[in-house]
Coordinates of C-alpha atoms in Angstrom, one line a residue:
M1 CA -5.9 -34.0 -64.1
A2 CA -5.5 -35.7 -60.6
A3 CA -4.8 -39.2 -61.7
A4 CA -4.5 -41.3 -65.0
D5 CA -7.5 -43.7 -64.0
Q6 CA -9.8 -40.5 -63.6
F7 CA -8.6 -38.9 -66.7
A8 CA -9.2 -42.3 -68.6
A9 CA -12.9 -42.3 -67.2
L10 CA -13.7 -39.2 -69.4
P11 CA -15.1 -39.3 -72.9
S12 CA -12.5 -39.6 -75.5
E13 CA -13.4 -36.2 -77.0
V14 CA -12.9 -34.5 -73.7
R15 CA -9.6 -36.3 -73.1
G16 CA -8.5 -35.2 -76.6
I17 CA -9.2 -31.4 -75.9
I18 CA -7.8 -31.4 -72.6
V19 CA -4.3 -33.2 -73.8
R20 CA -4.1 -30.5 -76.7
N21 CA -4.3 -27.7 -74.2
E22 CA -1.8 -29.1 -71.6
I23 CA 1.0 -27.2 -73.7
D24 CA 0.3 -24.0 -72.3
G25 CA 1.8 -24.8 -68.9
I26 CA -1.3 -23.6 -67.0
P27 CA -2.5 -26.2 -64.7
F28 CA -5.9 -27.6 -65.0
R29 CA -6.7 -29.1 -61.5
A30 CA -9.6 -31.2 -61.9
R31 CA -10.7 -34.7 -60.7
T32 CA -13.5 -37.0 -61.2
A33 CA -15.5 -39.1 -58.8
Y34 CA -16.6 -36.2 -56.6
T35 CA -19.9 -36.0 -54.9
H36 CA -21.4 -32.5 -54.4
R37 CA -23.8 -32.1 -51.5
T38 CA -25.8 -29.0 -50.3
W39 CA -24.9 -28.2 -46.6
A40 CA -28.3 -29.6 -45.6
R41 CA -28.0 -32.6 -47.9
T42 CA -31.2 -31.7 -49.5
F43 CA -29.7 -32.3 -52.8
S44 CA -26.5 -34.1 -54.3
S45 CA -25.0 -34.6 -57.6
L46 CA -22.0 -36.2 -59.4
P47 CA -20.2 -33.6 -61.5
E48 CA -18.2 -35.0 -64.4
L49 CA -15.3 -32.9 -63.2
F50 CA -14.6 -31.0 -60.1
I51 CA -12.0 -28.2 -60.7
Q52 CA -10.2 -26.0 -58.0
P53 CA -8.3 -23.5 -59.7
H54 CA -5.4 -21.3 -58.0
S55 CA -5.2 -18.5 -60.3
L56 CA -7.2 -16.3 -62.6
E57 CA -5.3 -18.0 -65.5
E58 CA -6.5 -21.4 -64.5
I59 CA -10.2 -20.0 -64.2
Q60 CA -10.1 -18.9 -67.9
K61 CA -8.5 -21.9 -69.0
A62 CA -11.3 -23.9 -67.3
I63 CA -13.9 -21.8 -69.0
T64 CA -12.1 -22.1 -72.4
L65 CA -12.0 -25.9 -72.0
A66 CA -15.5 -26.0 -71.0
R67 CA -16.5 -24.1 -74.1
Q68 CA -14.4 -26.4 -76.3
C69 CA -15.8 -29.6 -74.5
R70 CA -19.3 -28.2 -74.8
R71 CA -19.8 -28.5 -71.2
R72 CA -21.9 -26.2 -68.6
L73 CA -19.9 -24.9 -65.8
V74 CA -21.3 -24.4 -62.3
T75 CA -19.6 -22.4 -59.4
V76 CA -19.9 -23.7 -56.0
G77 CA -18.9 -22.7 -52.6
S78 CA -20.3 -23.9 -49.2
G79 CA -23.6 -25.1 -50.9
H80 CA -25.7 -23.5 -48.1
S81 CA -28.8 -23.1 -50.4
P82 CA -31.2 -26.1 -49.9
S83 CA -32.2 -26.0 -53.4
D84 CA -30.5 -27.7 -56.6
L85 CA -28.9 -24.4 -57.7
T86 CA -25.5 -25.6 -57.3
C87 CA -26.2 -29.3 -58.8
T88 CA -24.7 -30.5 -62.0
S89 CA -23.7 -33.6 -63.9
S90 CA -21.4 -31.3 -66.0
W91 CA -18.3 -29.4 -64.5
M92 CA -18.1 -27.9 -61.1
I93 CA -15.6 -25.2 -60.3
N94 CA -14.8 -24.3 -56.7
L95 CA -12.9 -21.1 -55.7
D96 CA -11.7 -22.3 -52.3
H97 CA -7.8 -22.0 -53.3
F98 CA -8.6 -18.7 -55.2
N99 CA -9.0 -16.8 -51.8
R100 CA -6.2 -14.3 -51.4
I101 CA -6.5 -10.6 -50.0
L102 CA -4.8 -8.7 -53.0
S103 CA -4.7 -5.4 -51.1
L104 CA -5.9 -3.8 -48.0
D105 CA -5.7 -0.3 -47.0
P106 CA -6.5 0.2 -43.2
A107 CA -6.9 4.1 -43.9
T108 CA -9.7 3.9 -46.5
G109 CA -10.9 0.6 -45.7
V110 CA -10.9 -0.4 -49.4
C111 CA -9.8 -4.1 -49.9
V112 CA -9.4 -6.0 -53.1
L113 CA -10.3 -9.7 -52.7
E114 CA -10.0 -13.0 -55.0
A115 CA -13.6 -14.0 -55.0
G116 CA -13.4 -17.5 -53.5
I117 CA -12.4 -16.1 -49.9
R118 CA -15.0 -17.3 -47.4
L119 CA -16.5 -14.8 -45.0
F120 CA -14.9 -16.2 -41.9
Q121 CA -11.6 -15.8 -43.5
L122 CA -12.5 -12.4 -44.8
T123 CA -13.7 -11.1 -41.5
A124 CA -10.6 -12.5 -39.6
A125 CA -8.3 -10.8 -41.8
L126 CA -10.1 -7.5 -41.6
D127 CA -10.1 -7.8 -37.9
A128 CA -6.5 -8.3 -37.8
A129 CA -6.3 -5.1 -39.9
G130 CA -8.5 -3.3 -37.4
L131 CA -11.5 -3.4 -40.0
A132 CA -14.8 -5.0 -40.2
M133 CA -17.8 -5.8 -42.5
P134 CA -20.4 -3.2 -41.9
S135 CA -23.1 -5.9 -41.8
L136 CA -23.4 -9.5 -41.8
G137 CA -25.9 -12.5 -42.1
S138 CA -26.4 -15.2 -39.6
I139 CA -23.7 -17.4 -41.0
N140 CA -20.1 -16.9 -42.4
E141 CA -19.3 -19.9 -44.4
Q142 CA -20.1 -18.5 -47.8
S143 CA -17.5 -17.1 -50.2
I144 CA -17.9 -13.4 -50.8
A145 CA -19.1 -14.2 -54.3
G146 CA -21.6 -16.6 -53.2
A147 CA -23.0 -14.0 -50.7
I148 CA -23.1 -11.2 -53.5
S149 CA -24.8 -13.6 -56.0
T150 CA -27.6 -14.7 -54.0
G151 CA -28.5 -11.2 -52.1
T152 CA -27.3 -12.1 -48.6
H153 CA -28.4 -9.6 -46.2
G154 CA -28.1 -8.5 -42.5
S155 CA -30.7 -7.3 -40.0
S156 CA -30.8 -3.4 -39.9
L157 CA -32.8 -0.6 -41.2
R158 CA -29.4 1.2 -41.6
H159 CA -28.1 -1.5 -44.0
G160 CA -29.4 -3.3 -47.1
L161 CA -27.6 -6.2 -48.9
V162 CA -24.1 -7.1 -48.2
S163 CA -23.4 -6.2 -51.7
E164 CA -24.0 -2.6 -51.1
S165 CA -20.4 -2.2 -49.9
I166 CA -19.0 -3.5 -53.2
L167 CA -17.1 -0.9 -55.1
A168 CA -16.2 -3.0 -58.1
L169 CA -16.1 -6.5 -59.6
K170 CA -14.2 -8.4 -62.0
V171 CA -16.4 -11.2 -63.9
T172 CA -14.8 -13.9 -66.2
L173 CA -17.3 -14.3 -68.9
A174 CA -18.1 -17.4 -71.1
D175 CA -15.7 -16.4 -73.8
G176 CA -12.8 -16.5 -71.4
T177 CA -12.2 -12.9 -71.1
T178 CA -12.4 -11.0 -67.6
A179 CA -14.5 -7.9 -67.7
A180 CA -14.2 -5.0 -65.0
C181 CA -17.4 -3.5 -63.8
S182 CA -18.5 -0.8 -61.3
P183 CA -21.1 1.9 -61.0
E184 CA -19.0 3.9 -63.5
E185 CA -17.6 1.1 -65.8
R186 CA -20.1 -1.1 -67.5
P187 CA -22.7 -0.2 -64.8
E188 CA -25.4 -2.6 -66.3
L189 CA -23.0 -5.7 -66.1
F190 CA -22.1 -4.4 -62.5
R191 CA -25.9 -4.5 -61.3
A192 CA -26.5 -7.7 -63.0
A193 CA -23.3 -9.5 -61.4
L194 CA -24.3 -8.1 -57.9
L195 CA -27.0 -10.6 -57.8
S196 CA -26.5 -13.0 -60.5
V197 CA -27.5 -16.4 -59.1
G198 CA -24.6 -17.9 -60.9
A199 CA -26.1 -17.3 -64.4
L200 CA -23.7 -14.6 -65.8
G201 CA -20.0 -15.8 -65.4
I202 CA -17.6 -16.5 -62.6
I203 CA -16.9 -13.4 -60.3
T204 CA -13.2 -13.5 -59.8
E205 CA -12.2 -10.3 -58.0
V206 CA -14.2 -8.1 -55.6
T207 CA -13.2 -4.6 -54.3
F208 CA -14.9 -4.1 -51.0
K209 CA -15.3 -1.0 -48.7
A210 CA -14.7 -2.1 -45.1
V211 CA -15.3 0.0 -41.8
P212 CA -13.3 0.3 -38.8
A213 CA -13.5 -2.8 -36.6
F214 CA -16.5 -2.3 -33.9
S215 CA -17.9 -4.4 -31.3
L216 CA -21.6 -4.9 -30.4
A217 CA -23.3 -4.8 -26.9
W218 CA -26.4 -6.9 -27.4
D219 CA -29.3 -8.2 -25.4
Q220 CA -32.3 -10.4 -26.1
T221 CA -35.6 -10.6 -24.3
I222 CA -38.6 -12.8 -24.6
D223 CA -42.2 -11.4 -24.6
A224 CA -45.6 -12.2 -25.9
D225 CA -46.1 -11.4 -29.6
S226 CA -48.8 -9.0 -28.8
R227 CA -46.1 -6.9 -27.4
L228 CA -44.2 -7.3 -30.7
F229 CA -47.1 -6.0 -32.7
A230 CA -47.7 -3.1 -30.3
T231 CA -44.3 -1.7 -30.8
W232 CA -43.8 -2.6 -34.5
E233 CA -44.5 1.0 -35.9
G234 CA -42.4 2.7 -33.1
E235 CA -39.5 1.5 -31.2
L236 CA -39.1 -2.1 -32.4
W237 CA -36.9 -1.6 -35.5
R238 CA -35.4 1.6 -34.5
Q239 CA -34.3 0.9 -31.0
A240 CA -31.0 -0.1 -32.0
E241 CA -28.8 -0.4 -35.2
F242 CA -29.1 -4.1 -35.4
V243 CA -32.5 -5.9 -34.7
R244 CA -33.6 -9.3 -35.3
V245 CA -36.6 -11.4 -34.0
W246 CA -37.6 -15.2 -33.9
W247 CA -41.4 -15.6 -33.5
F248 CA -43.0 -18.8 -32.1
P249 CA -46.4 -19.1 -33.5
Y250 CA -47.6 -21.9 -31.3
M251 CA -46.6 -20.1 -28.2
R252 CA -47.4 -16.6 -29.5
R253 CA -44.1 -15.5 -28.0
A254 CA -41.1 -13.8 -29.6
V255 CA -37.4 -13.3 -28.9
V256 CA -36.2 -9.7 -29.6
W257 CA -32.5 -9.3 -30.1
K258 CA -31.0 -5.8 -30.5
A259 CA -27.5 -4.5 -30.8
D260 CA -25.5 -1.2 -31.0
E261 CA -22.0 -0.3 -31.4
V262 CA -19.7 0.1 -28.2
A263 CA -17.7 3.2 -28.2
K264 CA -14.1 2.2 -28.7
A265 CA -12.9 4.4 -25.8
D266 CA -15.1 2.6 -23.5
L267 CA -13.4 -0.8 -24.5
E268 CA -10.0 0.8 -24.4
D269 CA -10.4 2.2 -20.8
G270 CA -12.1 -0.9 -19.5
R271 CA -15.5 0.7 -18.7
V272 CA -17.0 -2.0 -21.1
R273 CA -15.4 -5.4 -21.5
H274 CA -16.0 -8.3 -24.1
H275 CA -17.9 -11.0 -22.8
D276 CA -20.0 -13.8 -24.3
P277 CA -23.5 -14.8 -23.1
P278 CA -24.1 -17.9 -21.1
T279 CA -23.9 -21.1 -23.1
S280 CA -27.7 -21.7 -24.2
F281 CA -29.4 -24.9 -24.0
Q282 CA -29.5 -25.8 -27.6
D283 CA -25.7 -24.7 -27.7
S284 CA -24.9 -27.5 -25.2
R285 CA -24.3 -30.9 -26.4
A286 CA -27.4 -32.3 -24.3
G287 CA -29.7 -29.6 -25.6
Y288 CA -28.6 -30.1 -29.2
L289 CA -29.2 -33.9 -29.0
L290 CA -32.5 -33.6 -27.0
Y291 CA -34.0 -31.3 -29.6
H292 CA -32.4 -33.2 -32.6
N293 CA -33.9 -36.5 -31.2
L294 CA -37.3 -35.1 -30.4
L295 CA -37.7 -33.7 -33.7
A296 CA -36.7 -37.1 -35.1
V297 CA -39.5 -38.7 -32.9
A298 CA -42.0 -36.0 -34.3
R299 CA -41.5 -37.5 -37.9
W300 CA -43.7 -40.2 -36.7
F301 CA -46.0 -38.6 -34.2
P302 CA -46.0 -34.9 -35.7
R303 CA -48.9 -34.0 -33.3
I304 CA -46.4 -33.5 -30.4
T305 CA -44.6 -30.8 -32.4
P306 CA -46.1 -27.9 -30.5
W307 CA -45.5 -29.6 -27.2
I308 CA -41.6 -30.1 -28.2
E309 CA -41.5 -26.4 -29.1
R310 CA -42.8 -25.4 -26.0
L311 CA -40.6 -27.5 -24.0
V312 CA -37.4 -26.7 -26.0
F313 CA -38.2 -22.9 -26.1
G314 CA -38.6 -23.0 -22.3
L315 CA -35.3 -24.8 -21.8
Q316 CA -33.6 -22.5 -24.3
Y317 CA -35.1 -19.0 -23.1
G318 CA -37.1 -19.5 -20.1
F319 CA -40.7 -20.0 -19.4
R320 CA -41.6 -16.4 -18.3
N321 CA -42.0 -13.1 -20.4
G322 CA -40.5 -9.7 -19.9
P323 CA -37.3 -8.0 -18.5
S324 CA -36.3 -11.2 -16.3
T325 CA -35.6 -13.2 -19.5
R326 CA -32.8 -10.7 -20.5
V327 CA -29.5 -12.1 -21.6
S328 CA -26.8 -10.0 -22.7
A329 CA -23.0 -9.9 -24.3
V330 CA -20.2 -7.6 -25.7
Q331 CA -18.6 -9.3 -28.5
P332 CA -16.7 -8.4 -31.8
S333 CA -19.3 -7.6 -34.6
H334 CA -18.1 -10.5 -36.8
K335 CA -19.0 -12.8 -33.8
A336 CA -22.2 -11.2 -32.5
F337 CA -24.0 -11.4 -35.8
L338 CA -23.6 -15.2 -36.1
M339 CA -26.0 -17.8 -35.0
N340 CA -26.1 -21.6 -34.7
C341 CA -28.2 -23.1 -37.7
L342 CA -28.6 -26.3 -35.8
Y343 CA -29.8 -29.1 -38.2
S344 CA -30.4 -29.7 -41.8
Q345 CA -33.5 -27.7 -42.9
F346 CA -35.5 -26.5 -45.9
V347 CA -35.7 -22.8 -45.6
N348 CA -38.3 -20.6 -47.5
E349 CA -37.7 -16.8 -47.2
W350 CA -39.5 -13.8 -48.7
A351 CA -39.1 -10.1 -48.4
I352 CA -42.4 -8.1 -48.0
P353 CA -42.8 -4.3 -47.1
L354 CA -41.8 -3.8 -43.5
H355 CA -45.2 -2.3 -42.4
K356 CA -46.9 -5.6 -43.4
G357 CA -45.1 -7.5 -40.9
P358 CA -47.9 -7.6 -38.1
E359 CA -50.7 -8.6 -40.7
A360 CA -48.2 -11.4 -42.1
L361 CA -47.4 -13.0 -38.7
Q362 CA -51.0 -12.6 -37.4
R363 CA -52.5 -14.2 -40.3
L364 CA -50.1 -17.0 -40.4
G365 CA -50.4 -17.5 -36.7
A366 CA -54.2 -17.8 -37.2
W367 CA -53.8 -20.4 -39.9
L368 CA -51.2 -22.6 -38.1
N369 CA -53.3 -22.5 -35.0
R370 CA -56.5 -23.0 -36.8
L371 CA -58.1 -20.2 -34.9
Q372 CA -61.8 -19.6 -35.0
P373 CA -63.9 -16.4 -34.4
G374 CA -63.8 -15.7 -30.9
D375 CA -60.3 -17.3 -30.1
A376 CA -57.6 -15.1 -28.7
G377 CA -55.4 -13.8 -31.5
Y378 CA -57.9 -14.6 -34.3
V379 CA -57.7 -12.8 -37.5
D380 CA -59.4 -13.7 -40.9
H381 CA -56.2 -15.3 -42.4
R382 CA -58.0 -15.9 -45.9
I383 CA -55.5 -18.6 -46.9
P384 CA -57.2 -21.0 -49.1
F385 CA -55.6 -24.0 -47.8
S386 CA -56.3 -26.4 -44.9
A387 CA -53.8 -26.5 -42.1
K388 CA -55.6 -29.5 -40.5
G389 CA -53.2 -32.1 -39.3
L390 CA -50.4 -30.0 -40.4
W391 CA -47.5 -29.2 -37.6
V392 CA -44.6 -27.2 -38.6
H393 CA -41.3 -26.0 -36.8
S394 CA -40.2 -23.0 -35.1
P395 CA -39.1 -20.2 -35.2
I396 CA -40.2 -17.9 -38.0
E397 CA -36.9 -15.7 -38.2
V398 CA -37.9 -12.2 -38.8
R399 CA -35.2 -9.5 -40.0
A400 CA -35.6 -6.1 -41.5
S401 CA -33.3 -4.3 -43.8
D402 CA -33.3 -1.1 -46.3
T403 CA -31.9 -1.2 -49.6
T404 CA -32.8 2.3 -50.4
V405 CA -30.4 3.7 -47.6
Q406 CA -27.0 3.1 -49.2
S407 CA -27.9 1.9 -52.8
G408 CA -30.2 2.5 -55.7
A409 CA -30.4 2.6 -59.3
A410 CA -29.4 6.0 -59.5
R411 CA -26.0 5.3 -57.6
G412 CA -25.6 2.2 -59.9
N413 CA -25.3 -0.3 -57.0
R414 CA -28.7 -1.7 -56.6
P415 CA -28.9 -5.3 -58.2
F416 CA -31.4 -5.9 -60.9
L417 CA -32.7 -8.7 -59.2
D418 CA -32.8 -7.2 -55.6
I419 CA -36.0 -8.7 -53.8
T420 CA -36.6 -5.9 -51.4
P421 CA -39.0 -2.7 -52.1
D422 CA -37.4 0.0 -54.0
D423 CA -39.3 2.7 -51.9
G424 CA -38.7 1.6 -48.3
P425 CA -37.7 -0.9 -45.7
A426 CA -38.2 -4.7 -46.3
L427 CA -39.1 -7.4 -43.8
Y428 CA -37.7 -10.9 -44.3
L429 CA -39.7 -13.7 -43.1
N430 CA -38.0 -17.0 -42.8
A431 CA -39.9 -20.3 -42.5
T432 CA -37.8 -23.3 -41.5
M433 CA -38.7 -27.0 -41.6
Y434 CA -35.8 -29.1 -40.0
R435 CA -34.6 -32.4 -41.3
P436 CA -33.4 -34.5 -38.3
Y437 CA -30.7 -36.9 -39.3
Y438 CA -31.3 -35.6 -43.0
K439 CA -34.8 -37.1 -43.1
D440 CA -37.7 -35.0 -44.5
P441 CA -40.9 -34.2 -42.3
P442 CA -43.7 -36.7 -42.8
G443 CA -45.8 -36.9 -45.8
S444 CA -46.4 -33.6 -47.6
A445 CA -45.9 -31.5 -44.7
T446 CA -43.2 -29.1 -46.1
E447 CA -45.0 -28.8 -49.3
R448 CA -48.3 -27.9 -47.8
Y449 CA -46.7 -25.4 -45.2
Y450 CA -44.7 -23.7 -47.9
E451 CA -47.8 -23.6 -50.5
A452 CA -49.7 -21.6 -47.8
F453 CA -46.7 -19.5 -46.8
E454 CA -45.9 -18.5 -50.4
W455 CA -49.6 -17.9 -51.1
L456 CA -49.7 -15.4 -48.0
M457 CA -46.3 -13.8 -49.2
R458 CA -47.6 -13.2 -52.6
D459 CA -50.8 -11.7 -51.1
L460 CA -48.6 -9.3 -49.3
G461 CA -46.5 -8.1 -52.3
G462 CA -43.5 -10.1 -51.3
K463 CA -40.6 -11.8 -53.4
P464 CA -38.6 -14.9 -52.6
H465 CA -35.0 -15.0 -51.4
W466 CA -32.9 -16.3 -54.3
A467 CA -30.8 -18.7 -52.2
K468 CA -33.8 -20.5 -50.3
T469 CA -36.7 -22.8 -51.4
F470 CA -39.4 -21.4 -53.5
T471 CA -41.8 -22.2 -56.5
V472 CA -42.2 -19.2 -58.6
S473 CA -42.3 -19.0 -62.4
P474 CA -40.2 -16.5 -64.5
D475 CA -43.5 -14.9 -65.8
E476 CA -44.2 -14.0 -62.1
F477 CA -40.6 -12.6 -61.7
G478 CA -41.0 -10.8 -65.1
T479 CA -44.2 -9.0 -63.9
W480 CA -42.8 -8.3 -60.3
F481 CA -39.3 -7.0 -61.5
G482 CA -40.7 -5.2 -64.6
E483 CA -37.8 -3.5 -66.5
D484 CA -35.2 -4.5 -64.4
W485 CA -36.0 -8.3 -65.1
R486 CA -35.7 -7.5 -68.9
Q487 CA -32.4 -5.7 -68.2
F488 CA -31.1 -8.6 -66.2
C489 CA -31.9 -11.2 -68.9
R490 CA -30.5 -9.0 -71.7
V491 CA -27.3 -8.6 -70.0
R492 CA -27.1 -12.2 -69.0
D493 CA -27.7 -13.3 -72.9
E494 CA -25.0 -10.9 -73.9
A495 CA -22.7 -12.2 -71.3
D496 CA -23.3 -16.0 -71.8
P497 CA -25.0 -16.5 -75.2
E498 CA -24.4 -20.3 -75.4
G499 CA -25.6 -20.8 -71.8
M500 CA -22.5 -22.1 -70.3
F501 CA -23.6 -21.0 -66.9
V502 CA -27.3 -22.1 -67.4
G503 CA -28.8 -25.2 -65.7
P504 CA -32.4 -26.6 -65.0
W505 CA -32.6 -24.2 -62.0
H506 CA -32.3 -21.2 -64.1
R507 CA -34.5 -22.5 -66.8
R508 CA -37.3 -23.2 -64.1
Y509 CA -37.0 -19.9 -62.5
L510 CA -35.1 -17.2 -64.8
L511 CA -35.5 -18.2 -68.4
G512 CA -38.8 -20.3 -68.8
E513 CA -39.7 -22.9 -71.2
E514 CA -39.5 -20.8 -74.4
T515 CA -40.9 -22.7 -77.4
G516 CA -39.0 -22.6 -80.6
A517 CA -40.1 -21.3 -83.8
G518 CA -40.5 -24.7 -85.5
G519 CA -43.8 -25.4 -83.5
G520 CA -44.7 -28.7 -82.2
G521 CA -44.2 -27.5 -78.6
E522 CA -40.4 -28.0 -78.8
I523 CA -38.5 -26.3 -75.9
K524 CA -35.9 -23.9 -77.3
R525 CA -32.6 -24.4 -75.4
L526 CA -29.1 -22.7 -75.4
E527 CA -26.1 -24.5 -77.0
L528 CA -24.2 -25.3 -73.7
E529 CA -27.5 -25.5 -71.3
E530 CA -27.6 -28.5 -69.0
V531 CA -31.2 -29.9 -69.1
G532 CA -33.4 -32.3 -67.8
F533 CA -32.7 -32.8 -64.1
V534 CA -33.9 -36.3 -62.9
R535 CA -34.2 -36.9 -59.2
E536 CA -33.6 -40.0 -57.3
P537 CA -33.7 -40.6 -53.5
A538 CA -30.1 -40.5 -52.0
R539 CA -29.1 -43.0 -49.6
E540 CA -27.7 -40.4 -47.5
G541 CA -31.0 -38.3 -47.5
G542 CA -32.3 -35.9 -49.9
F543 CA -32.4 -36.3 -53.7
R544 CA -29.4 -37.0 -56.0
V545 CA -30.0 -35.2 -59.4
F546 CA -28.8 -36.0 -62.8
G547 CA -28.8 -33.7 -65.9
R548 CA -28.0 -34.3 -69.6
Q549 CA -25.3 -32.7 -71.5
N550 CA -25.4 -31.5 -75.0
P551 CA -23.2 -33.6 -77.6
I552 CA -19.6 -32.9 -77.8
V553 CA -18.6 -30.7 -80.6
P554 CA -14.7 -31.2 -80.8
A555 CA -12.7 -28.0 -81.2

């Protein structure tokens, strides 16, 4: 424990159990009085203990003590999910000090990692060894374990989830043992752990297959979204290895970013040189503050939101369409993939079949712009909610991937909870609502927008990204995933029968409100499950959540 006064703040039963376990010589690096906040400050919580182990033995000890003290255990990294997935009033474990590279073979690209390593640390170490991750999302703050556990993906039809490069895992389970798994060894545990949303155990070791380091030559252009739809089935997603799009519904314009690998020989002999793009308006201090403050003003006058979007878009990308808007750069891949997330935000992201993209965007655009028959761009959106008085933020981020290219059930490396189609490419649509200065948009704007957005995504056969904001019941998930859902739940129950890694988020979306055999509507709970999150407005913005713990049963 960090200090005597902090130790004294714990219940006497917990103190007694911890004292009895100090004789083994394994440190228990824990402290109280810690406030956990998500990156966007949408949620915060006050864990009873915040634990930062430095070794596998310390992780195993933390799990053993949590079991003896009848406590739930939550693993947290960067907290980039805007949901309350990582919140707890029980015990929280952070692996930032469990982040070494245990082995790295430049010849094969195989590296073995402690699971707390952040992606920016990993990509830097790989680059120094002449290696790289084959694909990466838009940020690199997550731990490798967090990226795996929530289904992080890039933007390429030649790649799927980041986890497709994982060769093997080690997971420390609720009984304190550490299990090795791979497509060949305990394959069901492996497929569950590849996207576990923290409900299975603690991923402690990752065996990863890197590729030779590469640089990307990329460019982006701006055009009318009609051009986007016209090229959708042809060149749009196949014009380069990596493609991503930002769509602005109020302006009916889109930014298309594409990137291909640069031949190493061209870089070595100087025919191609690394260079960054010009500093964009939003990446400048003035641009960042202008947009942030305009968003804050729009909380009081939401009707000006489209005007703000048009102004800032023009200052960022230009007011014209076509080739004259082209911006380009040549950068190492781990730098080229990244983008500025700007401000605190809610994010609701779903995956639908790729070919349904134009229909999704056209219907959403018609609804948001309240188009009528005869208006340019009108389609029958069929969304059964009113958009009257609703003004939302831009852009919609549009990305594609294909999990079927390098992973699958037959190969044993497709997660049970992979949200992408199992018979072809996926399109990810990401609807963002900013929270300027950590303040929510006015009224029920976010809820109404996301209610309509999710209705449309369901209508198009979509599933939500696990790390983002969504409202889906376990029954819906069970129907969508079928046998894979039942397999995941079975593996989870076997790995953690008492619910040490289960909290209100998991009950809400994974486990459902199962009624016990005694009747009377009593909800059946697992012994170590944390229950009953209560939300209270937090002074710094968002909500502070409080859970209830089961009574202590001394060991």
